[in-house]
């Protein structure tokens, strides 16, 4: 299967290059979606887009400055990040709701990187460098369509580390919010808490008042609107714009408090509360970010965390709103857009940007119609950068911290979400907790790595230790087989004596092959007896404790009080493997099937008594798995040309069914048993040839007979196809069927026709003395 995928990939790449000149206009249109939707723009959409753009702009100005402080950067860098991402996405984005700009999680990781490189690079240099590298990495993923790597990051980890990052940001802002000076908010969370309580006596009461009042207003507006303004957009707009209004109000009060402050000995004003102070106006000159070679290994983990968080947030938010509004986004185009936006932004003083959930939700609530709203947002931020920066001077830090805390609180998932994970799957819950707590107490990149690593270990464990089932027939439903241990509400009966039916719920690959083989053999020991010659004490190996092992298995299966002997159990006649859940099989899994077949044959007694009947049957095989099994020779495509007459079989439960023959990729016609093989492409794409060297498509003569096959030819099923029917290896092959019922009917017919010493009449007429049950 992997070889076929590689060949398909190679053909697709080749055809893409050949058709590129012809498809270049279409390629440009796909890369710039605005070319498609702008000519169709309706005048009625403009009002909604303008409202959404202005509203988001009023939010992103205070949020951008707040998040820049979280990132350890001057506040203007948050504004630089806000306008470039919003405008860029208007031209290349595929979502009408998504808005790009600074976010809490990215700001937190960037702040950790700034603190780590303090003294080696200035904060703006760190911001530009990280933005450029993240942009290039994301852009390459989009160009080469490698969005598949996002599939390895489960939602539970995303929820866990996002909640952990939001909680970390809130804890970091508490000292500023309460007006406690001299606290290093880049220290570990527990250190911030301890030092804050130690310095609580030195807090500034005026900062505390500003912080508490700002928090009270923000929360009160939010709660009031949620209670009385549901379904009314005009009232919801008050909640949406509360950050802007609170920032304006706090700035006005701060100006009034600090208007006539005294001066110190150097002539500098002594402000009565902590404020932002000077914010440069205008845009910085373009400059490229650089990374010194000696710092690569030091910053690589943080840069990887920023890149992963950027990509995961953006795609997750985009898909969420696309599902809600019933449209599609192109993940690879989104990665390309996000990458180019970051690369461009890195030259203009920005730090890494990504999709913002809160601001995207605002656009959705405003009824945005197209990505043009992002252009309005970017233009509004540019106006603020050029004309409003003098006003930003008096914004109080305590109020800004309140804005940050309320804004990021929406990223914290409530306990009910984690409880839902717990109810659905314990491993999902644990992965979310690993990401959550390690993010809080260590760092974001470590939390992401630990959460993803834990999830991958769980995934590998599930592959290595999948579920296995012993199937039983539902009573009065001879065509339905289930695992009675999973659903005990239905009455079931075991398969015919000496026949065991197993199902594996995973692909058969190297991590689980040995486990599957051991489990099948142990289940066979439990419910069937050994059919070969019992070795004497001198013939056994010194380490042979198989009898003790089998005795322990049977006591576990049938009860410790039971005294099960071989006389109570049937001899193994056939094993049916339900492969309906097996989507792939590798070389190790294939070798495991060969080994399993030999072990089962020896246990059935075929090695000591060649006349004994034993067969390995397969059910529900996927096409790609069937092809591999056929190439290996462990099975063969026996045709649906019923070589025996259709017989009515009587089952143990007294019900009747018609016998069916195994599944094949050959088809019959009505000219007396002559069949034509369907076109089958070989591995290398060449035509399949017949034994005489002629091309495929010819007729193959089939001689049908109603005589009982001889023991040596039972694998051929009385079939001769250009001499293949006489192959001495056919009886070593397994048979393939559509359903378990087909397999069992085939086993009953074929074992009854085997004849000779293989069929013990007393055993054939008997039923199980011991039924298969599950402990």
XYZ file of C-alpha atoms in Angstrom:
775
model
C 0.000 0.000 0.000
C 2.806 2.407 0.879
C 4.527 1.636 -2.447
C 1.301 2.403 -4.291
C 0.937 5.697 -2.422
C 4.504 6.677 -3.322
C 3.862 5.854 -6.979
C 0.661 7.902 -6.933
C 2.505 10.807 -5.291
C 5.231 10.659 -7.930
C 2.686 10.641 -10.753
C 0.815 13.572 -9.201
C 4.006 15.623 -8.832
C 5.020 14.884 -12.423
C 1.621 15.778 -13.824
C 1.583 18.985 -11.745
C 4.855 20.211 -13.263
C 3.749 19.271 -16.783
C 0.448 21.120 -16.489
C 1.775 24.087 -14.505
C 2.067 26.531 -17.466
C -1.485 25.739 -18.519
C -2.863 25.899 -14.983
C -0.907 28.950 -13.809
C -3.922 31.323 -13.906
C -5.953 28.856 -11.870
C -3.063 28.453 -9.437
C -2.877 32.232 -8.912
C -6.635 32.344 -8.307
C -6.386 29.574 -5.722
C -3.540 31.336 -3.932
C -5.386 34.689 -3.973
C -9.043 33.888 -3.223
C -9.912 37.607 -3.259
C -9.753 37.400 -7.071
C -12.740 35.051 -6.981
C -14.970 36.675 -4.373
C -14.295 40.395 -4.903
C -16.008 40.609 -8.350
C -19.066 38.975 -6.770
C -19.121 41.358 -3.803
C -22.639 42.565 -2.966
C -23.369 46.077 -1.728
C -25.577 44.593 0.977
C -22.567 42.864 2.487
C -20.652 46.113 3.072
C -22.589 47.204 6.175
C -21.968 43.915 8.011
C -18.307 43.826 6.992
C -17.734 47.407 8.139
C -19.458 46.810 11.483
C -17.417 43.632 12.035
C -14.162 45.289 10.997
C -14.624 48.379 13.171
C -15.761 46.316 16.166
C -12.766 43.984 15.962
C -10.514 47.020 15.513
C -11.821 48.553 18.731
C -11.018 45.283 20.496
C -7.623 44.543 18.966
C -6.103 47.934 19.806
C -6.218 47.464 23.591
C -5.726 43.697 23.254
C -2.712 44.109 20.988
C -1.009 46.428 23.460
C -1.911 44.109 26.332
C -0.564 41.011 24.606
C 2.648 42.844 23.707
C 3.234 43.347 27.424
C 2.638 39.606 27.940
C 5.264 38.995 25.255
C 7.739 41.260 27.050
C 7.709 43.760 24.176
C 6.921 47.483 23.939
C 3.185 47.899 23.413
C 3.504 49.269 19.885
C 4.725 45.870 18.648
C 1.323 44.428 19.463
C -0.225 47.019 17.163
C 2.282 46.240 14.401
C 1.272 42.584 14.630
C -2.429 43.430 14.608
C -2.643 45.395 11.369
C -0.376 43.300 9.132
C -2.065 39.978 9.856
C -5.573 41.390 9.450
C -4.847 43.031 6.087
C -2.859 40.121 4.701
C -5.609 37.625 5.474
C -8.110 39.686 3.486
C -6.267 38.791 0.270
C -5.339 35.142 0.871
C -7.642 33.760 3.560
C -10.361 31.177 2.923
C -12.489 31.921 6.008
C -14.790 34.920 6.351
C -14.771 34.691 10.147
C -11.103 34.191 10.943
C -8.998 37.166 11.982
C -5.215 37.091 12.360
C -3.296 38.990 15.005
C -1.532 38.684 18.359
C -2.954 36.061 20.722
C -2.467 35.148 24.364
C -0.712 31.798 23.957
C 1.720 33.003 21.286
C 2.450 36.090 23.385
C 3.214 33.932 26.408
C 5.693 31.700 24.547
C 7.279 34.718 22.855
C 7.669 36.325 26.279
C 9.436 33.200 27.547
C 11.795 33.381 24.561
C 12.440 37.099 25.155
C 13.307 36.390 28.798
C 15.561 33.498 27.805
C 17.540 35.630 25.356
C 17.746 38.708 27.606
C 21.210 40.249 27.282
C 21.910 38.390 24.020
C 19.254 39.972 21.800
C 16.903 42.903 22.316
C 13.178 42.096 22.645
C 12.299 43.570 19.201
C 15.100 41.505 17.631
C 13.753 38.348 19.291
C 10.250 39.178 18.066
C 11.361 39.717 14.459
C 13.554 36.603 14.446
C 10.865 34.306 15.856
C 8.215 35.747 13.542
C 10.396 35.163 10.468
C 11.368 31.577 11.327
C 7.820 30.607 12.283
C 6.552 32.169 9.073
C 9.036 30.315 6.866
C 8.272 26.992 8.568
C 4.511 27.475 8.259
C 4.783 28.607 4.663
C 6.798 25.521 3.703
C 4.153 23.291 5.261
C 1.547 24.976 3.110
C 3.613 24.859 -0.090
C 4.385 21.156 0.271
C 0.888 20.354 1.588
C 2.155 18.834 4.804
C -0.854 19.741 6.900
C -1.106 16.046 7.757
C 1.266 16.591 10.677
C -1.545 18.443 12.441
C -3.400 15.137 12.732
C -0.893 14.050 15.380
C -1.990 16.796 17.783
C -5.204 15.688 19.496
C -7.888 18.112 20.573
C -7.447 17.131 24.213
C -3.847 18.349 24.196
C -4.904 21.590 22.496
C -7.545 22.175 25.192
C -5.084 21.295 27.958
C -2.182 23.521 26.979
C -4.483 26.412 25.973
C -6.112 26.312 29.396
C -2.710 26.062 31.059
C -1.336 28.989 29.061
C -4.370 31.153 29.861
C -4.082 30.331 33.571
C -0.364 31.192 33.460
C -1.073 34.555 31.824
C -3.696 35.416 34.438
C -1.319 34.561 37.287
C 1.417 36.659 35.674
C -0.916 39.678 35.481
C -2.186 39.510 39.066
C 0.720 41.555 40.588
C 0.224 44.401 38.078
C -3.534 44.223 38.541
C -3.218 44.514 42.324
C -0.481 47.149 42.114
C 2.228 45.033 43.788
C 5.592 46.387 42.520
C 8.876 44.616 41.924
C 7.477 41.212 40.871
C 9.207 39.348 38.039
C 6.246 38.010 36.070
C 8.600 35.852 33.945
C 9.417 33.669 36.938
C 7.716 30.286 37.434
C 4.091 30.448 38.505
C 4.726 29.264 42.048
C 7.513 31.845 42.457
C 5.224 34.658 41.323
C 2.590 33.632 43.851
C 5.073 33.357 46.742
C 6.882 36.646 46.044
C 3.603 38.479 45.506
C 2.342 37.516 48.962
C 5.689 38.472 50.454
C 5.488 41.955 48.859
C 1.761 42.487 49.338
C 2.341 45.200 51.965
C 4.042 47.445 49.388
C 1.124 47.506 46.940
C -0.089 50.790 45.444
C -3.620 51.531 46.610
C -4.386 53.724 43.598
C -3.281 50.971 41.177
C -5.376 48.507 43.159
C -8.459 50.728 42.835
C -7.973 51.169 39.082
C -7.463 47.421 38.618
C -10.461 46.387 40.725
C -12.799 48.953 39.168
C -11.741 47.975 35.630
C -12.257 44.291 36.440
C -15.640 44.992 38.038
C -16.893 46.936 35.019
C -15.684 44.332 32.530
C -17.264 41.428 34.413
C -20.477 43.303 35.170
C -21.045 44.217 31.524
C -20.352 40.657 30.448
C -22.719 39.094 33.005
C -25.474 41.655 32.406
C -25.408 41.227 28.638
C -25.353 37.431 28.946
C -28.428 37.566 31.168
C -30.571 40.214 29.480
C -29.145 40.697 26.010
C -29.276 37.269 24.398
C -30.397 37.378 20.808
C -30.176 41.179 20.616
C -27.150 42.251 18.595
C -27.288 45.893 19.693
C -26.881 44.855 23.329
C -24.293 42.195 22.511
C -22.271 44.961 20.866
C -21.844 46.563 24.292
C -20.189 43.418 25.624
C -18.065 43.061 22.514
C -16.759 46.644 22.785
C -16.315 46.706 26.575
C -12.500 46.413 26.377
C -12.317 49.563 24.295
C -14.709 51.505 26.518
C -12.977 50.460 29.757
C -9.571 51.348 28.309
C -10.827 54.790 27.250
C -12.463 55.399 30.636
C -9.383 54.264 32.590
C -7.137 56.411 30.398
C -9.301 59.482 30.977
C -9.298 58.964 34.763
C -5.551 58.294 34.717
C -4.978 61.558 32.857
C -7.027 63.407 35.460
C -5.066 61.840 38.315
C -1.639 62.453 36.768
C -2.278 65.868 35.181
C -0.400 68.004 37.710
C 2.054 65.611 39.332
C 5.199 66.849 41.115
C 8.669 66.501 39.602
C 11.701 64.710 41.047
C 15.198 66.125 41.386
C 15.935 65.430 37.697
C 12.801 67.163 36.557
C 10.986 63.949 35.768
C 7.309 63.710 36.760
C 6.408 61.401 39.637
C 3.236 59.673 38.461
C 0.709 58.619 41.057
C 0.081 55.200 39.403
C 1.819 52.959 36.895
C 1.084 53.918 33.262
C 2.312 52.965 29.783
C 4.054 56.283 29.093
C 5.532 57.049 25.674
C 4.316 54.960 22.720
C 6.072 55.798 19.402
C 3.802 56.817 16.548
C 4.116 55.663 12.960
C 5.680 52.540 11.525
C 9.250 51.379 12.103
C 11.660 51.127 9.140
C 11.720 47.624 7.589
C 14.378 45.359 9.077
C 15.077 41.644 8.634
C 15.190 39.361 11.637
C 18.380 37.364 12.178
C 19.377 34.462 14.401
C 23.015 34.105 15.512
C 24.313 30.603 14.781
C 25.428 30.049 18.360
C 21.862 30.510 19.620
C 20.127 28.022 17.305
C 20.161 25.082 19.696
C 19.126 27.302 22.593
C 16.037 28.758 20.946
C 14.941 25.766 18.843
C 12.470 24.303 21.412
C 10.766 27.658 21.958
C 10.563 28.362 18.229
C 9.069 24.906 17.647
C 6.476 25.607 20.355
C 5.576 28.973 18.805
C 5.257 27.407 15.349
C 3.106 24.506 16.553
C 0.900 26.727 18.696
C 0.501 29.158 15.797
C -0.529 26.448 13.361
C -2.772 24.510 15.750
C -4.654 27.584 16.947
C -5.190 28.900 13.441
C -6.415 25.685 11.831
C -8.550 24.664 14.812
C -10.317 28.051 14.924
C -10.765 28.154 11.151
C -12.302 24.682 11.035
C -14.559 25.418 14.011
C -16.137 28.457 12.344
C -16.272 26.727 8.957
C -18.281 23.876 10.514
C -20.567 26.327 12.270
C -21.261 28.293 9.082
C -21.193 25.287 6.741
C -18.394 26.239 4.404
C -14.982 24.726 3.733
C -11.505 26.093 4.351
C -8.364 24.938 2.579
C -5.935 23.945 5.337
C -2.881 24.085 3.094
C -3.889 27.507 1.760
C -4.390 28.661 5.355
C -0.890 27.504 6.255
C 0.544 29.314 3.244
C -1.359 32.491 4.152
C -0.321 32.333 7.782
C 3.308 31.739 6.801
C 3.455 34.628 4.342
C 1.718 36.923 6.835
C 4.333 36.162 9.487
C 7.247 36.462 7.071
C 5.972 39.873 5.934
C 5.185 41.012 9.478
C 8.690 40.119 10.685
C 10.117 42.999 8.617
C 7.868 45.584 10.299
C 8.393 45.038 14.013
C 5.701 42.399 14.583
C 5.925 39.144 16.485
C 4.261 35.841 15.489
C 0.533 36.105 14.730
C -2.193 33.522 14.317
C -5.959 33.190 14.317
C -7.687 34.669 17.361
C -10.693 32.807 18.731
C -12.189 35.731 20.660
C -11.924 38.243 17.807
C -13.087 35.665 15.246
C -16.125 35.023 17.449
C -16.822 38.771 17.442
C -16.732 38.866 13.644
C -19.132 35.940 13.542
C -21.516 37.654 15.965
C -21.406 40.784 13.837
C -22.611 38.763 10.844
C -19.486 39.252 8.756
C -19.931 38.336 5.093
C -16.415 38.338 3.585
C -12.730 38.596 4.607
C -12.927 42.310 3.664
C -13.700 43.017 7.325
C -10.053 42.224 8.081
C -8.979 45.071 5.827
C -11.198 47.473 7.808
C -9.662 46.213 11.060
C -6.120 46.679 9.765
C -6.885 50.194 8.533
C -8.328 51.148 11.928
C -5.215 49.855 13.712
C -3.025 51.878 11.322
C -5.003 55.003 12.175
C -4.397 54.307 15.868
C -0.655 53.831 15.267
C -0.343 57.148 13.424
C -2.738 59.401 15.341
C -3.671 57.960 18.757
C -0.348 57.013 20.322
C -0.142 60.234 22.413
C -3.379 59.172 24.115
C -1.894 55.769 24.976
C 0.609 57.516 27.263
C -1.808 57.576 30.220
C -3.249 54.034 29.938
C -2.912 52.559 33.461
C -1.090 49.245 33.740
C -3.600 47.926 36.290
C -6.525 48.475 33.892
C -4.552 46.921 31.048
C -3.866 43.866 33.227
C -7.597 43.608 33.936
C -8.266 43.684 30.193
C -5.713 40.887 29.653
C -7.131 38.722 32.446
C -10.732 38.984 31.258
C -9.749 38.496 27.612
C -7.761 35.300 28.204
C -10.275 33.899 30.691
C -12.393 32.812 27.716
C -9.589 30.397 26.775
C -9.903 28.496 30.052
C -12.025 25.390 29.559
C -14.415 24.739 32.457
C -14.125 21.549 34.562
C -17.135 20.117 32.727
C -15.031 19.840 29.551
C -12.366 17.789 31.298
C -15.030 15.698 33.018
C -16.478 14.977 29.588
C -13.033 13.794 28.460
C -12.925 11.557 31.541
C -16.302 10.003 30.778
C -15.464 9.408 27.130
C -11.937 8.097 27.486
C -9.559 8.033 30.449
C -6.490 8.390 28.220
C -7.896 11.545 26.601
C -8.472 13.009 30.039
C -4.936 12.166 31.146
C -3.377 13.693 28.016
C -5.267 16.937 28.644
C -4.104 16.983 32.269
C -0.482 16.326 31.318
C -0.559 19.263 28.883
C -2.422 21.495 31.372
C -0.265 21.123 34.472
C 3.109 20.930 32.756
C 2.236 24.101 30.823
C 1.404 25.891 34.083
C 4.363 24.747 36.162
C 7.079 24.314 33.498
C 6.506 26.023 30.141
C 4.211 26.011 27.130
C 6.599 24.153 24.815
C 7.210 21.481 27.429
C 3.466 21.162 27.997
C 2.796 20.725 24.282
C 5.632 18.211 23.902
C 4.565 16.243 26.985
C 0.902 16.171 25.957
C 1.622 15.125 22.381
C 4.251 12.621 23.522
C 1.828 11.073 25.994
C -0.873 10.850 23.317
C 1.520 9.192 20.857
C 2.560 6.648 23.489
C -1.116 5.875 24.113
C -1.680 5.593 20.359
C 1.226 3.172 19.996
C -0.034 1.188 22.980
C -3.460 0.912 21.374
C -1.849 -0.319 18.160
C 0.390 -2.733 20.052
C -2.387 -4.022 22.333
C -5.640 -3.842 20.353
C -8.894 -5.521 21.288
C -9.336 -9.159 20.321
C -12.649 -10.996 20.303
C -13.906 -14.575 20.281
C -17.060 -14.482 18.166
C -20.186 -16.526 18.807
C -23.329 -16.899 16.739
C -26.464 -15.068 17.830
C -29.165 -17.624 18.559
C -31.731 -17.918 15.760
C -29.523 -15.652 13.615
C -26.989 -17.942 11.914
C -25.554 -15.027 9.904
C -24.723 -12.807 12.903
C -21.636 -13.328 15.066
C -20.744 -11.153 18.050
C -18.474 -11.104 21.067
C -20.744 -12.246 23.901
C -18.457 -10.665 26.487
C -19.126 -7.229 24.979
C -22.899 -7.602 24.566
C -24.382 -10.059 27.053
C -28.000 -9.081 26.298
C -28.211 -11.458 23.324
C -28.341 -15.233 23.542
C -25.459 -16.772 21.679
C -24.205 -20.241 20.806
C -20.632 -21.251 20.006
C -19.340 -21.975 16.532
C -19.486 -25.640 15.401
C -17.240 -27.916 17.444
C -13.588 -27.615 16.579
C -14.130 -24.259 14.828
C -12.993 -20.986 16.454
C -13.763 -17.495 15.156
C -11.520 -14.565 16.133
C -11.562 -10.858 15.332
C -8.762 -8.303 15.676
C -9.711 -4.636 15.959
C -6.534 -3.189 14.489
C -4.177 -3.472 11.537
C -1.795 -6.403 11.806
C 1.595 -4.743 12.100
C 4.862 -5.289 13.936
C 3.801 -3.796 17.308
C 0.885 -6.198 17.784
C 1.752 -9.297 15.771
C 3.270 -11.281 18.623
C 0.446 -10.333 20.977
C -2.209 -11.357 18.442
C -0.489 -14.647 17.707
C -0.104 -15.486 21.399
C -3.720 -14.587 22.133
C -5.113 -16.757 19.315
C -3.001 -19.709 20.399
C -4.044 -19.327 24.052
C -7.725 -19.133 23.105
C -7.265 -22.254 21.018
C -5.717 -24.051 24.000
C -8.706 -23.104 26.148
C -11.453 -24.533 23.973
C -9.940 -27.342 21.863
C -7.757 -30.357 22.533
C -4.396 -31.358 21.139
C -4.806 -33.576 18.084
C -1.249 -34.888 17.659
C 0.832 -37.533 19.342
C 1.678 -36.904 22.965
C 5.432 -36.928 23.468
C 7.031 -39.088 26.070
C 9.032 -37.562 28.910
C 12.317 -38.309 27.144
C 11.155 -36.622 23.919
C 10.190 -33.347 25.540
C 12.442 -30.335 25.851
C 13.842 -29.546 29.250
C 11.887 -26.259 29.350
C 8.569 -27.672 28.109
C 5.818 -26.539 30.490
C 3.036 -26.339 27.913
C 0.766 -28.718 29.817
C 0.937 -26.531 32.925
C 0.273 -23.430 30.826
C -2.743 -25.004 29.106
C -4.106 -26.281 32.418
C -3.941 -22.765 33.871
C -5.678 -21.267 30.829
C -8.512 -23.784 31.005
C -9.023 -23.251 34.733
C -9.295 -19.516 34.073
C -11.729 -20.013 31.190
C -13.945 -22.747 32.659
C -13.655 -22.095 36.386
C -11.196 -23.162 39.043
C -13.503 -25.952 40.247
C -13.826 -27.604 36.845
C -11.615 -30.507 35.926
C -11.389 -30.181 32.170
C -9.555 -32.878 30.240
C -8.851 -33.340 26.549
C -11.759 -35.761 26.320
C -14.141 -32.930 27.165
C -12.978 -30.728 24.295
C -13.218 -31.107 20.508
C -10.201 -31.377 18.257
C -9.304 -28.215 16.353
C -10.679 -28.307 12.809
C -10.481 -24.725 11.588
C -9.786 -21.170 12.660
C -11.636 -18.238 11.100
C -9.966 -14.817 11.319
C -12.320 -11.864 10.887
C -10.105 -9.213 9.253
C -12.863 -6.665 8.600
C -11.118 -4.148 10.906
C -7.631 -4.814 9.495
C -6.752 -1.928 7.172
C -3.097 -2.758 6.711
C -0.623 -5.581 7.183
C 3.150 -5.335 7.114
C 5.903 -7.914 6.659
C 6.072 -8.719 10.368
C 2.311 -9.210 10.518
C 2.457 -11.429 7.454
C 5.204 -13.568 8.953
C 3.134 -13.786 12.115
C 0.227 -15.255 10.131
C 2.524 -17.896 8.637
C 3.849 -18.766 12.100
C 0.331 -18.855 13.535
C -0.850 -21.206 10.810
C 1.996 -23.626 11.488
C 1.383 -23.551 15.260
C -2.333 -24.230 14.776
C -1.656 -27.012 12.281
C 0.694 -28.724 14.708
C -1.836 -28.353 17.519
C -4.571 -29.795 15.287
C -2.369 -32.869 14.729
C -1.677 -32.380 11.023
C 2.072 -32.798 11.532
C 1.582 -36.233 13.140
C -1.511 -37.248 11.171
C -1.415 -35.678 7.679
C -4.868 -37.061 6.968
C -6.378 -34.778 9.604
C -8.365 -31.808 8.392
C -7.381 -28.271 9.367
C -7.862 -24.977 7.522
C -7.260 -21.292 8.192
C -10.003 -19.053 6.802
C -10.204 -15.282 6.451
C -13.299 -13.094 6.499
C -14.005 -9.550 5.337
C -10.507 -8.733 4.072
C -9.910 -5.244 2.718
C -8.807 -5.088 -0.921
C -5.276 -3.858 -0.182
C -4.774 -6.503 2.529
C -6.159 -9.250 0.269
C -3.649 -8.317 -2.407
C -0.753 -8.692 0.062
C -2.035 -12.030 1.357
C -2.385 -13.353 -2.178
C 1.107 -12.228 -3.151
C 2.520 -13.937 -0.069
C 0.768 -17.211 -0.865
C -0.947 -17.577 2.498
C -4.339 -17.414 0.752
C -5.709 -17.572 -2.745
C -8.680 -16.153 -4.647
C -10.863 -19.269 -4.946
C -13.719 -18.340 -7.263
C -17.406 -18.213 -6.495
C -17.831 -21.109 -8.919
C -19.526 -23.483 -6.523
C -17.742 -26.725 -7.253
C -19.987 -28.678 -4.988
C -23.736 -28.633 -5.209
C -25.390 -26.053 -2.979
C -26.215 -27.989 0.149
C -28.534 -27.268 3.011
C -26.518 -27.394 6.199
C -28.002 -28.135 9.575
C -26.417 -26.096 12.350
C -26.095 -26.892 16.003
C -29.089 -24.687 16.799
C -31.297 -26.584 14.340
C -31.421 -23.736 11.785
C -30.677 -24.244 8.116
C -28.617 -22.252 5.655
C -27.215 -22.708 2.200
C -23.523 -23.366 1.758
C -21.563 -20.702 -0.020
C -18.168 -20.775 -1.600
C -15.245 -18.511 -0.829
C -14.803 -14.977 -2.120
C -12.810 -14.447 -5.268
C -11.636 -11.791 -7.629
C -12.587 -14.095 -10.505
C -16.064 -13.983 -12.037
C -18.133 -16.772 -13.568
C -20.238 -16.819 -16.669
C -22.852 -19.208 -17.953
C -20.867 -21.200 -20.471
C -20.449 -24.353 -18.458
C -18.056 -23.206 -15.763
C -15.664 -21.174 -17.903
C -14.399 -18.083 -16.104
C -12.486 -14.970 -17.132
C -10.081 -13.406 -14.669
C -10.740 -9.743 -14.058
C -8.048 -7.281 -15.063
C -5.556 -7.122 -12.230
C -2.654 -4.715 -12.367
C 0.600 -6.098 -11.058
C 2.797 -4.309 -8.535
C 4.885 -2.502 -11.128
C 1.909 -1.468 -13.241
C 2.621 -4.038 -15.978
C 0.014 -6.444 -17.333
C -0.569 -9.719 -15.559
C 0.531 -12.663 -17.752
C -0.733 -16.203 -17.959
C 1.478 -19.212 -17.519
C 2.019 -19.444 -21.274
C 3.262 -15.841 -21.378
C 0.258 -14.396 -23.210
C -1.408 -11.222 -22.025
C -4.257 -11.105 -19.545
C -7.845 -11.283 -20.633
C -7.928 -14.782 -22.108
C -10.271 -17.562 -21.060
C -9.198 -20.137 -18.516
C -10.760 -23.584 -18.699
C -12.280 -24.874 -15.530
C -13.267 -28.467 -15.040
C -16.043 -28.760 -12.496
C -16.630 -32.039 -10.746
C -19.052 -33.309 -8.147
C -16.718 -36.012 -6.959
C -15.234 -35.812 -3.527
C -11.700 -34.407 -3.738
C -8.826 -36.546 -2.690
C -7.083 -35.572 0.551
C -4.041 -34.286 -1.274
C -6.125 -32.066 -3.526
C -8.548 -30.584 -1.008
C -6.874 -27.190 -1.289
C -7.744 -27.172 -4.949
C -11.404 -27.793 -4.090
C -11.747 -30.100 -7.099
C -10.709 -27.187 -9.301
C -8.235 -27.222 -12.153
C -7.315 -23.884 -13.656
C -4.596 -24.339 -16.285
C -2.860 -26.845 -14.059
C -2.914 -24.716 -10.917
C -5.464 -26.980 -9.290
C -2.938 -29.753 -8.947
C -0.434 -27.603 -7.086
C 0.763 -29.397 -3.945
C 0.905 -26.029 -2.129
C -2.763 -25.118 -2.421
C -3.799 -27.018 0.664
C -1.394 -24.824 2.643
C -3.351 -21.719 1.700
C -6.155 -20.049 3.604
C -9.551 -19.333 2.082
C -11.218 -15.941 1.904
C -14.921 -15.240 2.498
C -17.291 -12.338 2.712
C -18.916 -13.336 6.010
C -18.283 -15.605 8.967
C -21.338 -17.655 7.984
C -19.816 -18.281 4.566
C -16.573 -19.440 6.176
C -18.278 -21.849 8.588
C -20.506 -23.314 5.865
C -17.434 -23.839 3.712
C -15.600 -25.530 6.590
C -18.520 -27.873 7.241
C -18.778 -28.869 3.574
C -15.061 -29.276 3.039
C -14.422 -31.194 6.260
C -17.300 -33.590 5.523
C -15.837 -34.284 2.067
C -12.337 -34.811 3.382
C -13.097 -38.396 4.431
C -10.656 -40.995 5.675
C -9.414 -41.093 9.221
C -9.766 -37.359 9.527
C -13.428 -37.380 10.475
C -14.356 -39.182 13.629
C -18.046 -40.033 13.321
C -18.528 -39.893 17.056
C -16.909 -36.470 17.169
C -18.951 -35.227 14.214
C -22.192 -36.180 15.858
C -21.207 -34.799 19.250
C -21.684 -31.305 20.482
C -19.476 -29.299 22.775
C -19.387 -30.669 26.274
C -17.831 -27.387 27.300
C -19.118 -24.146 25.800
C -16.903 -21.164 25.230
C -17.513 -18.617 27.903
C -15.765 -15.436 28.923
C -14.305 -14.630 32.296
